[in-house]
PDB file of C-alpha atoms in Angstrom:
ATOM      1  CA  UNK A   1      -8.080  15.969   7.540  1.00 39.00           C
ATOM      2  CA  UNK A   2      -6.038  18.003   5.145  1.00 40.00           C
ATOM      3  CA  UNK A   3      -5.502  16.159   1.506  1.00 42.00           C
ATOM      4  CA  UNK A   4      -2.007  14.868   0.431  1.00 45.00           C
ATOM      5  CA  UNK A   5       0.788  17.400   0.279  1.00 48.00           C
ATOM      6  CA  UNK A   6       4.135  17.534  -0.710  1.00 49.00           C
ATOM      7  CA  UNK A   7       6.140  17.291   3.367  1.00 50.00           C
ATOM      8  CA  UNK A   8       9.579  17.460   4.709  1.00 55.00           C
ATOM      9  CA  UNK A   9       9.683  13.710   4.495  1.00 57.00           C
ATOM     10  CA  UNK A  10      10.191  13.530   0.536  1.00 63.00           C
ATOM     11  CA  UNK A  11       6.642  11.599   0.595  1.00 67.00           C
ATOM     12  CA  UNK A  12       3.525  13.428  -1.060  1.00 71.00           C
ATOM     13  CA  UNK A  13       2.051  11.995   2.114  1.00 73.00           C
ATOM     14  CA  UNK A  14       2.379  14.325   5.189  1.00 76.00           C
ATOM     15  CA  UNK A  15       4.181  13.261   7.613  1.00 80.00           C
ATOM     16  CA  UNK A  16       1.593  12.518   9.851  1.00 81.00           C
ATOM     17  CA  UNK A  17       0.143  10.540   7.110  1.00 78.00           C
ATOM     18  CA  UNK A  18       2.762   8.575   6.886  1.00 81.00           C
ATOM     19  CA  UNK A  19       2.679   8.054  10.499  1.00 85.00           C
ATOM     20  CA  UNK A  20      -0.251   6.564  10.288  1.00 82.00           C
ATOM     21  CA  UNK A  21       0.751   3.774   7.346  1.00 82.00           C
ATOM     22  CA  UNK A  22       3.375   2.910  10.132  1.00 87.00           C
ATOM     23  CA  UNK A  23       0.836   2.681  12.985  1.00 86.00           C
ATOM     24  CA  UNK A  24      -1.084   0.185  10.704  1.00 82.00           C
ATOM     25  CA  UNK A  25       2.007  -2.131  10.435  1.00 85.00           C
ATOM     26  CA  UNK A  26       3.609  -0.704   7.269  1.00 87.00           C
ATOM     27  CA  UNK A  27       7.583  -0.649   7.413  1.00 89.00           C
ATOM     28  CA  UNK A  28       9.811   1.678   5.331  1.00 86.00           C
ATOM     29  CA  UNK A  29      11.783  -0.431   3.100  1.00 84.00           C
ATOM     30  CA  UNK A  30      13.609  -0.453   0.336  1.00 76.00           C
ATOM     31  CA  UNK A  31      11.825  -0.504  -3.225  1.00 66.00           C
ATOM     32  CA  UNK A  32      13.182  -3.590  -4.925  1.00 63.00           C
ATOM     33  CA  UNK A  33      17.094  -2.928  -4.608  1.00 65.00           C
ATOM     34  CA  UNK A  34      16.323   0.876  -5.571  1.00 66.00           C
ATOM     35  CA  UNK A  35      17.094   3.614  -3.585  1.00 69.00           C
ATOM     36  CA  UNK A  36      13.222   4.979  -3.167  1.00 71.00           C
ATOM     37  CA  UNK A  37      12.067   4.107   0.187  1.00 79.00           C
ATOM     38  CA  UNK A  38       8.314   2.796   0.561  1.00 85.00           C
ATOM     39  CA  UNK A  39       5.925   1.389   2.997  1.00 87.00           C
ATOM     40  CA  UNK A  40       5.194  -1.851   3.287  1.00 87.00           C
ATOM     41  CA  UNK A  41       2.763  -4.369   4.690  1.00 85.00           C
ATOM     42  CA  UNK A  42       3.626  -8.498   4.187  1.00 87.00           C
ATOM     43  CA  UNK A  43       0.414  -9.992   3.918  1.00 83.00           C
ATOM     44  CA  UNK A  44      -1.471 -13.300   2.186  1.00 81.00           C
ATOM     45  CA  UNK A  45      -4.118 -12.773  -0.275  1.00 77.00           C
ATOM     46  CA  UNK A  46      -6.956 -14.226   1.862  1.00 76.00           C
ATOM     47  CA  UNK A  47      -6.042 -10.917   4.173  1.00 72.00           C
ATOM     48  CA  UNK A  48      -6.735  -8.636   1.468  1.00 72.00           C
ATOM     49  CA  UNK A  49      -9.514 -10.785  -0.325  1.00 66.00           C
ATOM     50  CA  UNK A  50      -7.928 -11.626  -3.763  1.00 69.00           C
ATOM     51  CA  UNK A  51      -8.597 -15.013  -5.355  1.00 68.00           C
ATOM     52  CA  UNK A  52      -7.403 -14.515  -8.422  1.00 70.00           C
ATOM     53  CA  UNK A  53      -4.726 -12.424 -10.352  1.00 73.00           C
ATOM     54  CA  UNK A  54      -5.676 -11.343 -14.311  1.00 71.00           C
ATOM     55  CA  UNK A  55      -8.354 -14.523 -13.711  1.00 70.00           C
ATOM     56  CA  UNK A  56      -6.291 -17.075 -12.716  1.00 73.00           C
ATOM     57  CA  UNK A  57      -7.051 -18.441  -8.987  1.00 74.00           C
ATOM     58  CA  UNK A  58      -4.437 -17.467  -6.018  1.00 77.00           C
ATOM     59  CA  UNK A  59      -4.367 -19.648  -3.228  1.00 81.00           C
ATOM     60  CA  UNK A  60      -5.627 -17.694   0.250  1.00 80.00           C
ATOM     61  CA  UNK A  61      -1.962 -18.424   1.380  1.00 85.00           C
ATOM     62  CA  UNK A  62      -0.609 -16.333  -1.391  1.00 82.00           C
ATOM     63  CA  UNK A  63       1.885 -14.089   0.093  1.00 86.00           C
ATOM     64  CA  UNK A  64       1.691 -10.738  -1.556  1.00 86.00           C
ATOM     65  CA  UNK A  65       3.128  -6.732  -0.064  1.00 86.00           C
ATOM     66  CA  UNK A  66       0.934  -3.705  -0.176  1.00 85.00           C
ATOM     67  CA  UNK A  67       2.874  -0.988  -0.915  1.00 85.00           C
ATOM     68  CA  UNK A  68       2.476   2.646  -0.793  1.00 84.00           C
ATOM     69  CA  UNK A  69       4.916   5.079  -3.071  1.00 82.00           C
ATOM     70  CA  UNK A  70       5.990   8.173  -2.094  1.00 79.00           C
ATOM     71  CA  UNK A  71       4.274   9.109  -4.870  1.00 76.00           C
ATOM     72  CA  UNK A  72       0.939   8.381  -3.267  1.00 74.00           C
ATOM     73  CA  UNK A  73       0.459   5.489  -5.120  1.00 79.00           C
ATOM     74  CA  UNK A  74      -0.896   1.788  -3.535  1.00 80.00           C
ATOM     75  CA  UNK A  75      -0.010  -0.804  -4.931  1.00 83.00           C
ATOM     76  CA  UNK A  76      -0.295  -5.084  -4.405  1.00 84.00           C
ATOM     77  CA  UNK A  77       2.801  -7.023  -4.886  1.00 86.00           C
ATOM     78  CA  UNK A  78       2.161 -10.586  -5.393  1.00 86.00           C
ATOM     79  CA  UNK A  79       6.552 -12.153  -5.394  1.00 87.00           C
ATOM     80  CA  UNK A  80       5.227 -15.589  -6.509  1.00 85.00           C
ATOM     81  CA  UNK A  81       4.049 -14.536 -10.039  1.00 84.00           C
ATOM     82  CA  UNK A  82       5.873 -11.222  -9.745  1.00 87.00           C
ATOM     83  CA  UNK A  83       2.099  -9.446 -10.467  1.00 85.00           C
ATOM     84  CA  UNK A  84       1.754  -5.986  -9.425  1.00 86.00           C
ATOM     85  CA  UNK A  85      -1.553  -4.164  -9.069  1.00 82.00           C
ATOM     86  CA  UNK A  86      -1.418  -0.219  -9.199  1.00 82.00           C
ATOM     87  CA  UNK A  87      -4.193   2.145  -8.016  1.00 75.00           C
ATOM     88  CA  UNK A  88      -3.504   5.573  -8.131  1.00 69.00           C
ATOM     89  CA  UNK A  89      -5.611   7.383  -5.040  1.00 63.00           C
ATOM     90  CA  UNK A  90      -6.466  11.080  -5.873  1.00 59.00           C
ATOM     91  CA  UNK A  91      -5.921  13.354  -3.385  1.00 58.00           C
ATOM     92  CA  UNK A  92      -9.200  12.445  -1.747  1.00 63.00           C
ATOM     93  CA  UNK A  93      -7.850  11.136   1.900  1.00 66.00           C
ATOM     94  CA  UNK A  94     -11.445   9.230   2.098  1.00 73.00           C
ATOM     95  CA  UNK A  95     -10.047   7.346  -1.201  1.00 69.00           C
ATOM     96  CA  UNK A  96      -7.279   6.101   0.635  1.00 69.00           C
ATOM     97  CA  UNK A  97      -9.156   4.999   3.786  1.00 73.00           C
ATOM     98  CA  UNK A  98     -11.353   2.959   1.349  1.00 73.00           C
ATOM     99  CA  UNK A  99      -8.242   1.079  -0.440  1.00 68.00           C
ATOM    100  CA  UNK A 100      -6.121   0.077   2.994  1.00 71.00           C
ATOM    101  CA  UNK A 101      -9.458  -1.372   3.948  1.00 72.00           C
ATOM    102  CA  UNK A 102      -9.774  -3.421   1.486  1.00 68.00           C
ATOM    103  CA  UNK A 103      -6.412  -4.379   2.034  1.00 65.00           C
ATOM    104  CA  UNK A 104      -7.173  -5.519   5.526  1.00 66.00           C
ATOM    105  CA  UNK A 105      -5.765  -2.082   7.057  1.00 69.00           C
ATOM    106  CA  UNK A 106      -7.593   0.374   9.213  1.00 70.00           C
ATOM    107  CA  UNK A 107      -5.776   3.540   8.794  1.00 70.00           C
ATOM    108  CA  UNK A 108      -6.160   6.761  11.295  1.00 65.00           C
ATOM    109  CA  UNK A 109      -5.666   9.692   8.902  1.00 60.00           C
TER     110      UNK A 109
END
């Protein structure tokens, strides 16, 4: 597959990228009352094996959002201790399989 470009969409993602954030169960949303538009995916922290934020234990029931930018950045919302954890993929598409695994999502790209 073809690395991350700039597309059509606004998104450095292509669009059939993006398409496939969406098949996983991401929604476009709003970005925190901004006017950026992101994908989301509501999850708990058991579902993207966390225990602990900056080495404090999380309960599994945690609720935290994975994120993607457009951008092309991933990134773990946690809203109860308003934590956010930031990993910026390269343009390796492998890079990004590897990350929405370990978020719990299989991604088709």
């Amino acid at each position: 597959m073809n690395n991350m470009k700039n597309s059509s969409n606004g998104w450095r993602l292509s669009d059939d990228q993006v398409t496939a954030f969406e098949s996983a169960g991401f929604k476009r949303t709003q970005y925190h009352g901004q006017s950026a538009e992101f994908l989301t995916l509501h999850t708990t922290a058991r579902d993207i094996n966390h225990s602990s934020i900056d080495g404090e234990y999380i309960s599994d029931d945690s609720e935290c959002v994975v994120e993607v930018t457009p951008l092309g950045t991933l990134q773990i919302y946690f809203p109860e201790s308003d934590h956010i954890e930031k990993y910026d993929i390269d343009e390796n598409l492998e890079d990004w399989k590897i990350m929405a695994k370990s978020c719990g999502v299989e991604l088709a790209l």
